[in-house]
Each structure stands twice: as structure tokens, then as C-alpha cells.
Amino acid sequence: MNKVILMGRLTRDPEVRYSQGESAMAIARYTLAVDRRFNRNGDENTADFINCVAFGRSGEFAEKYLHKGTKIAITGRIQTGSYTNKDGVKVYTTEVVVEDHEFAESKNASSGDGGFASAGSRPEPVAAGDGFMNIPDGIDEELPFN
């Protein structure tokens, strides 16, 4: 089984290109900085920088919504390959082919505003001490159940 689950932050905006032909497909490439849980030297936190590629709708999603610093969780598979560079040296590659990605924190948390919403935006639900989410006032009519 070849299954990868990662959570980390984008090191830069995704680089998106489209394939040639009648049905052009988005191909998004980005690098995910994934913190290591433990490090041997007891130094500062270290991270692994994992190259990722997303095709089709996942690539379009990356182009539209993912930006440098965004914290995401991805699932996918590891793919290895090789090519010969212009100097005649064989180069080996390893990347994660993204099958699914989702945001791992709220937009407010990643914007650096300390969790405060900008004027005119809807408040985010807040976890109560009992494990349930408090529903902010004013969105009751949007809920599918009442």
C-alpha cells in the first residue's frame, strides 16, 4: 500500500501549469514544510520539505485557494522517478501525488490577525468546554436543521 498523510505549511505559492491538448488539465506543484515531531539534537524544531503535485480539480483548487504559509493536510501517494540533466547526470526525484487536500486551520488563524475577524465577516464557531461548537448569532437560518 502506498498512502501518505501529511500536514504542514506551503513554503511558496503553488506553481500551476496547464497540459496541452483539447482538455487542458491543471498541474499544481508546491512544497510543504512538515515539522518533525522529534529531533535528535534537541535543537530548534526542524522540518522536512516535501515536494507535492496535484492534478486536475485538485490542481485548480490549489491555484485558487492555496498560498504561501497556508496550513493544509494532504493525502496522496509517493511517486519516484528519474531523468538525466543537461550535464548527463542522472537525477532521482521523489514527490507526493496529492489525492486530497484540505485546510488545517481557519482563515483567521493563518492571517496573523490574532483570530479577530475583519469588519463585515461572519464569526467563526468557537469550541465550548463541553466539546461542542457554539453557533454564533445570526446564522441560525443557514443551518440545514432547525
CSV table of C-alpha atoms in Angstrom, one decimal:
chain,number,residue,atom,x,y,z
A,1,MET,CA,0.0,0.0,0.0
A,2,ASN,CA,1.3,3.4,-0.9
A,3,LYS,CA,-0.5,6.0,1.2
A,4,VAL,CA,0.8,9.3,2.6
A,5,ILE,CA,-0.8,11.7,5.1
A,6,LEU,CA,1.0,15.0,5.8
A,7,MET,CA,0.2,18.3,7.5
A,8,GLY,CA,2.3,21.4,7.0
A,9,ARG,CA,2.6,24.8,5.5
A,10,LEU,CA,3.2,25.8,1.9
A,11,THR,CA,6.7,27.4,1.5
A,12,ARG,CA,5.6,29.4,-1.5
A,13,ASP,CA,2.5,29.9,-3.7
A,14,PRO,CA,1.8,26.9,-5.9
A,15,GLU,CA,3.2,26.9,-9.4
A,16,VAL,CA,0.4,26.0,-11.8
A,17,ARG,CA,0.6,25.0,-15.4
A,18,TYR,CA,-1.9,23.5,-17.8
A,19,SER,CA,-1.4,20.5,-20.0
A,20,GLN,CA,-1.6,20.8,-23.8
A,21,GLY,CA,-4.5,19.5,-25.9
A,22,GLU,CA,-8.3,19.8,-26.1
A,23,SER,CA,-9.0,19.1,-22.4
A,24,ALA,CA,-6.3,21.1,-20.6
A,25,MET,CA,-5.6,19.8,-17.1
A,26,ALA,CA,-4.2,21.9,-14.2
A,27,ILE,CA,-0.9,20.7,-12.7
A,28,ALA,CA,0.0,22.4,-9.5
A,29,ARG,CA,3.3,22.0,-7.8
A,30,TYR,CA,4.2,23.2,-4.3
A,31,THR,CA,6.4,22.4,-1.4
A,32,LEU,CA,5.1,21.5,2.0
A,33,ALA,CA,7.1,22.2,5.2
A,34,VAL,CA,6.3,19.4,7.6
A,35,ASP,CA,7.5,19.8,11.2
A,36,ARG,CA,9.3,16.8,12.7
A,37,ARG,CA,7.8,15.6,15.9
A,38,PHE,CA,11.1,14.7,17.5
A,39,ASN,CA,14.7,15.8,16.6
A,40,ARG,CA,17.9,14.1,17.7
A,41,ASN,CA,19.9,17.0,18.9
A,42,GLY,CA,17.3,18.8,20.9
A,43,ASP,CA,17.8,21.9,18.8
A,44,GLU,CA,15.1,24.1,17.4
A,45,ASN,CA,12.2,22.5,15.5
A,46,THR,CA,13.2,21.1,12.2
A,47,ALA,CA,11.1,20.4,9.1
A,48,ASP,CA,11.1,18.2,6.1
A,49,PHE,CA,10.3,19.9,2.8
A,50,ILE,CA,8.1,17.7,0.7
A,51,ASN,CA,7.5,18.3,-3.0
A,52,CYS,CA,3.9,17.8,-3.9
A,53,VAL,CA,2.0,17.7,-7.2
A,54,ALA,CA,-1.8,18.0,-7.7
A,55,PHE,CA,-3.6,17.2,-11.0
A,56,GLY,CA,-7.0,18.2,-12.4
A,57,ARG,CA,-9.5,19.6,-10.0
A,58,SER,CA,-7.0,19.4,-7.1
A,59,GLY,CA,-4.6,21.5,-9.1
A,60,GLU,CA,-7.3,24.1,-9.8
A,61,PHE,CA,-8.2,24.1,-6.1
A,62,ALA,CA,-4.5,24.7,-5.2
A,63,GLU,CA,-4.3,27.6,-7.8
A,64,LYS,CA,-7.4,29.3,-6.4
A,65,TYR,CA,-7.1,28.8,-2.6
A,66,LEU,CA,-3.6,27.8,-1.5
A,67,HIS,CA,-0.9,30.4,-0.8
A,68,LYS,CA,2.4,30.7,0.9
A,69,GLY,CA,2.0,30.0,4.6
A,70,THR,CA,-1.3,28.2,4.3
A,71,LYS,CA,-1.5,25.2,6.7
A,72,ILE,CA,-3.0,22.2,4.9
A,73,ALA,CA,-3.5,18.4,5.4
A,74,ILE,CA,-3.0,16.2,2.3
A,75,THR,CA,-3.4,12.6,1.5
A,76,GLY,CA,-1.7,11.0,-1.5
A,77,ARG,CA,0.9,8.6,-2.7
A,78,ILE,CA,4.7,8.7,-3.1
A,79,GLN,CA,6.0,8.7,-6.6
A,80,THR,CA,9.6,8.3,-7.6
A,81,GLY,CA,11.2,9.0,-10.9
A,82,SER,CA,14.5,9.9,-12.6
A,83,TYR,CA,15.8,11.9,-15.5
A,84,THR,CA,19.2,12.8,-17.0
A,85,ASN,CA,20.0,16.5,-16.6
A,86,LYS,CA,21.8,18.7,-19.2
A,87,ASP,CA,25.2,17.7,-17.7
A,88,GLY,CA,24.5,14.0,-18.3
A,89,VAL,CA,24.0,13.2,-14.6
A,90,LYS,CA,21.0,11.0,-13.6
A,91,VAL,CA,18.8,12.8,-11.1
A,92,TYR,CA,16.3,10.9,-8.9
A,93,THR,CA,13.1,12.5,-7.8
A,94,THR,CA,10.5,11.8,-5.1
A,95,GLU,CA,7.2,13.6,-4.7
A,96,VAL,CA,3.8,13.2,-3.3
A,97,VAL,CA,0.9,12.9,-5.8
A,98,VAL,CA,-1.9,14.7,-4.0
A,99,GLU,CA,-5.2,12.9,-4.0
A,100,ASP,CA,-7.0,15.2,-1.5
A,101,HIS,CA,-6.1,18.3,0.4
A,102,GLU,CA,-7.9,20.4,3.0
A,103,PHE,CA,-7.3,23.4,5.2
A,104,ALA,CA,-5.8,22.6,8.6
A,105,GLU,CA,-6.7,25.9,10.3
A,106,SER,CA,-9.2,28.7,9.9
A,107,LYS,CA,-8.5,31.6,7.6
A,108,ASN,CA,-8.4,33.9,10.7
A,109,ALA,CA,-5.7,31.9,12.4
A,110,SER,CA,-3.5,31.9,9.3
A,111,SER,CA,-4.0,35.6,8.5
A,112,GLY,CA,-1.9,36.7,11.5
A,113,ASP,CA,-4.7,38.9,12.9
A,114,GLY,CA,-4.8,37.1,16.2
A,115,GLY,CA,-8.1,35.4,15.4
A,116,PHE,CA,-10.1,38.6,15.0
A,117,ALA,CA,-12.4,38.7,12.0
A,118,SER,CA,-12.3,41.7,9.7
A,119,ALA,CA,-15.3,44.0,9.6
A,120,GLY,CA,-18.3,42.5,7.9
A,121,SER,CA,-17.2,38.9,8.1
A,122,ARG,CA,-19.1,36.2,9.8
A,123,PRO,CA,-17.8,35.0,13.2
A,124,GLU,CA,-16.2,31.5,13.3
A,125,PRO,CA,-17.8,28.9,15.6
A,126,VAL,CA,-15.9,28.5,18.9
A,127,ALA,CA,-15.4,25.3,20.8
A,128,ALA,CA,-17.2,25.2,24.1
A,129,GLY,CA,-15.8,23.5,27.2
A,130,ASP,CA,-18.1,20.5,26.7
A,131,GLY,CA,-16.6,19.6,23.3
A,132,PHE,CA,-19.5,21.0,21.2
A,133,MET,CA,-19.2,24.0,19.0
A,134,ASN,CA,-21.1,27.2,19.9
A,135,ILE,CA,-23.0,28.6,16.9
A,136,PRO,CA,-22.6,32.3,16.5
A,137,ASP,CA,-25.7,34.5,16.5
A,138,GLY,CA,-27.2,35.3,13.1
A,139,ILE,CA,-26.5,32.1,11.2
A,140,ASP,CA,-29.4,30.0,12.5
A,141,GLU,CA,-31.3,30.5,9.3
A,142,GLU,CA,-28.4,29.0,7.3
A,143,LEU,CA,-28.4,25.7,9.2
A,144,PRO,CA,-30.0,22.7,7.4
A,145,PHE,CA,-31.8,21.7,10.6
A,146,ASN,CA,-33.9,23.9,12.9
